[in-house]
């Protein structure tokens, strides 16, 4: 049916490098975003709408890189090119101080504890554990095999970075506890970790997320999703 307009799509975006968006900050928000479900002003019809990404608030001002955003009014249907700079995580990690490395070292046992709890199917026999993948709210069991899912995610992520590379460890850890497809036992950390300045701030976000998720998985404090 040529008149059919889908209201949703299923897709997966895979990125292997962090980047910084370069260019004039004026109207940057009209250039960087994604389509997500929204509603018309009258609330009568559901549709897909353009949503800006908050990370562009901190886009670096680089004069004369691309004058298009500063010189024209852009709509959400007009495509433009954006220059980016690839961030060298290994180079950034090389400047990590002893205190940051020590903090990363302390986080590794939390990662191991989280992985042990999240991979164990008996964890989800406790109906107080919040998991979006439960077969039915308030009843034991998941719609996914947690152990198999996390094994596959670890294979895709590769070996866990050592504490001497705290930024890589923070990125690895946030990807682990927010796997794709989702397990739904942790708050979303990936965007916040990507946006955070410096290794110490990234590690702090990961540590808080791990503690909250561990408390959820052991049943001591259910997650407020």
mmCIF file of C-alpha atoms in Angstrom, residues 44-174:
data_model
loop_
_atom_site.group_PDB
_atom_site.id
_atom_site.type_symbol
_atom_site.label_atom_id
_atom_site.label_comp_id
_atom_site.label_asym_id
_atom_site.label_seq_id
_atom_site.Cartn_x
_atom_site.Cartn_y
_atom_site.Cartn_z
ATOM 1 C CA UNK A 44 -5.506 13.100 18.332
ATOM 2 C CA UNK A 45 -2.964 11.267 16.206
ATOM 3 C CA UNK A 46 0.262 9.503 17.123
ATOM 4 C CA UNK A 47 3.167 10.051 14.751
ATOM 5 C CA UNK A 48 6.932 10.106 14.586
ATOM 6 C CA UNK A 49 8.515 13.424 15.486
ATOM 7 C CA UNK A 50 11.983 14.928 15.424
ATOM 8 C CA UNK A 51 13.694 15.033 18.811
ATOM 9 C CA UNK A 52 16.863 16.976 19.503
ATOM 10 C CA UNK A 53 19.729 15.386 21.443
ATOM 11 C CA UNK A 54 20.838 17.203 24.556
ATOM 12 C CA UNK A 55 24.529 16.450 24.037
ATOM 13 C CA UNK A 56 24.686 19.119 21.327
ATOM 14 C CA UNK A 57 24.402 21.767 24.054
ATOM 15 C CA UNK A 58 28.136 21.309 24.452
ATOM 16 C CA UNK A 59 29.124 21.163 20.799
ATOM 17 C CA UNK A 60 32.462 22.874 20.297
ATOM 18 C CA UNK A 61 32.453 26.192 18.485
ATOM 19 C CA UNK A 62 34.779 25.883 15.494
ATOM 20 C CA UNK A 63 34.536 28.937 13.189
ATOM 21 C CA UNK A 64 34.285 28.524 9.426
ATOM 22 C CA UNK A 65 33.882 24.745 9.565
ATOM 23 C CA UNK A 66 30.395 24.848 8.133
ATOM 24 C CA UNK A 67 28.417 28.059 7.638
ATOM 25 C CA UNK A 68 25.172 26.323 6.672
ATOM 26 C CA UNK A 69 23.739 26.092 10.190
ATOM 27 C CA UNK A 70 24.422 29.759 10.904
ATOM 28 C CA UNK A 71 23.176 31.126 7.624
ATOM 29 C CA UNK A 72 19.922 29.324 6.956
ATOM 30 C CA UNK A 73 16.736 28.311 8.670
ATOM 31 C CA UNK A 74 16.692 24.532 8.817
ATOM 32 C CA UNK A 75 13.654 22.313 9.192
ATOM 33 C CA UNK A 76 13.618 18.776 10.538
ATOM 34 C CA UNK A 77 13.248 17.485 6.994
ATOM 35 C CA UNK A 78 16.341 19.206 5.618
ATOM 36 C CA UNK A 79 19.567 17.200 5.747
ATOM 37 C CA UNK A 80 22.940 18.831 6.335
ATOM 38 C CA UNK A 81 26.489 17.636 6.846
ATOM 39 C CA UNK A 82 28.172 17.921 10.238
ATOM 40 C CA UNK A 83 31.908 17.739 10.763
ATOM 41 C CA UNK A 84 33.119 15.589 13.644
ATOM 42 C CA UNK A 85 36.422 14.925 15.367
ATOM 43 C CA UNK A 86 37.206 11.360 16.360
ATOM 44 C CA UNK A 87 38.188 11.153 20.032
ATOM 45 C CA UNK A 88 41.198 8.976 20.821
ATOM 46 C CA UNK A 89 40.158 7.177 24.015
ATOM 47 C CA UNK A 90 43.569 5.553 24.447
ATOM 48 C CA UNK A 91 45.295 8.935 24.257
ATOM 49 C CA UNK A 92 42.883 10.433 26.792
ATOM 50 C CA UNK A 93 43.400 7.475 29.112
ATOM 51 C CA UNK A 94 47.163 7.963 29.004
ATOM 52 C CA UNK A 95 46.731 11.080 31.146
ATOM 53 C CA UNK A 96 44.837 9.291 33.927
ATOM 54 C CA UNK A 97 46.253 9.974 37.370
ATOM 55 C CA UNK A 98 46.804 7.495 40.183
ATOM 56 C CA UNK A 99 43.589 8.542 41.965
ATOM 57 C CA UNK A 100 41.488 7.897 38.870
ATOM 58 C CA UNK A 101 43.127 4.513 38.296
ATOM 59 C CA UNK A 102 42.447 3.610 41.944
ATOM 60 C CA UNK A 103 38.778 4.538 41.509
ATOM 61 C CA UNK A 104 38.586 2.368 38.392
ATOM 62 C CA UNK A 105 40.151 -0.508 40.329
ATOM 63 C CA UNK A 106 37.445 -0.210 43.006
ATOM 64 C CA UNK A 107 34.705 -0.386 40.383
ATOM 65 C CA UNK A 108 35.822 -3.730 38.933
ATOM 66 C CA UNK A 109 34.432 -5.793 41.864
ATOM 67 C CA UNK A 110 31.106 -3.991 41.399
ATOM 68 C CA UNK A 111 31.065 -4.979 37.734
ATOM 69 C CA UNK A 112 31.784 -8.594 38.667
ATOM 70 C CA UNK A 113 29.069 -8.589 41.347
ATOM 71 C CA UNK A 114 26.562 -7.073 38.926
ATOM 72 C CA UNK A 115 27.402 -9.618 36.242
ATOM 73 C CA UNK A 116 27.018 -12.526 38.649
ATOM 74 C CA UNK A 117 23.579 -11.344 39.812
ATOM 75 C CA UNK A 118 22.291 -10.292 36.396
ATOM 76 C CA UNK A 119 23.362 -13.541 34.702
ATOM 77 C CA UNK A 120 21.711 -15.790 37.280
ATOM 78 C CA UNK A 121 18.168 -16.701 36.261
ATOM 79 C CA UNK A 122 17.264 -17.393 39.907
ATOM 80 C CA UNK A 123 17.800 -13.688 40.594
ATOM 81 C CA UNK A 124 14.533 -13.046 38.801
ATOM 82 C CA UNK A 125 12.589 -15.503 40.931
ATOM 83 C CA UNK A 126 12.442 -12.638 43.415
ATOM 84 C CA UNK A 127 9.448 -10.666 42.182
ATOM 85 C CA UNK A 128 10.747 -7.536 43.947
ATOM 86 C CA UNK A 129 13.541 -7.322 41.385
ATOM 87 C CA UNK A 130 12.532 -4.823 38.707
ATOM 88 C CA UNK A 131 13.185 -6.094 35.179
ATOM 89 C CA UNK A 132 11.442 -4.789 32.089
ATOM 90 C CA UNK A 133 11.860 -8.178 30.438
ATOM 91 C CA UNK A 134 9.672 -10.048 32.928
ATOM 92 C CA UNK A 135 7.127 -12.379 31.343
ATOM 93 C CA UNK A 136 4.499 -10.752 33.499
ATOM 94 C CA UNK A 137 4.733 -8.007 36.100
ATOM 95 C CA UNK A 138 4.877 -9.395 39.623
ATOM 96 C CA UNK A 139 5.686 -12.948 38.524
ATOM 97 C CA UNK A 140 9.002 -14.838 38.277
ATOM 98 C CA UNK A 141 10.820 -15.360 35.005
ATOM 99 C CA UNK A 142 12.036 -13.309 32.044
ATOM 100 C CA UNK A 143 11.272 -13.286 28.352
ATOM 101 C CA UNK A 144 15.018 -13.475 27.643
ATOM 102 C CA UNK A 145 17.855 -15.741 28.762
ATOM 103 C CA UNK A 146 19.868 -13.244 30.801
ATOM 104 C CA UNK A 147 23.026 -15.359 30.917
ATOM 105 C CA UNK A 148 23.071 -15.931 27.153
ATOM 106 C CA UNK A 149 22.339 -12.266 26.446
ATOM 107 C CA UNK A 150 25.186 -11.043 28.654
ATOM 108 C CA UNK A 151 27.617 -13.607 27.241
ATOM 109 C CA UNK A 152 26.880 -12.337 23.750
ATOM 110 C CA UNK A 153 27.227 -8.713 24.841
ATOM 111 C CA UNK A 154 30.625 -9.462 26.397
ATOM 112 C CA UNK A 155 31.752 -11.132 23.178
ATOM 113 C CA UNK A 156 30.727 -8.055 21.209
ATOM 114 C CA UNK A 157 32.373 -5.658 23.670
ATOM 115 C CA UNK A 158 35.604 -7.598 23.894
ATOM 116 C CA UNK A 159 37.817 -7.962 26.943
ATOM 117 C CA UNK A 160 37.168 -5.681 29.895
ATOM 118 C CA UNK A 161 39.638 -2.767 29.811
ATOM 119 C CA UNK A 162 42.081 -2.612 32.741
ATOM 120 C CA UNK A 163 41.795 0.161 35.357
ATOM 121 C CA UNK A 164 44.807 1.855 33.751
ATOM 122 C CA UNK A 165 42.366 2.792 30.959
ATOM 123 C CA UNK A 166 39.514 4.293 33.050
ATOM 124 C CA UNK A 167 37.642 5.953 30.176
ATOM 125 C CA UNK A 168 37.530 2.739 28.181
ATOM 126 C CA UNK A 169 36.447 0.886 31.340
ATOM 127 C CA UNK A 170 33.616 3.366 31.963
ATOM 128 C CA UNK A 171 32.378 3.043 28.386
ATOM 129 C CA UNK A 172 32.647 -0.754 28.525
ATOM 130 C CA UNK A 173 30.843 -0.982 31.859
ATOM 131 C CA UNK A 174 27.960 1.268 30.852
#
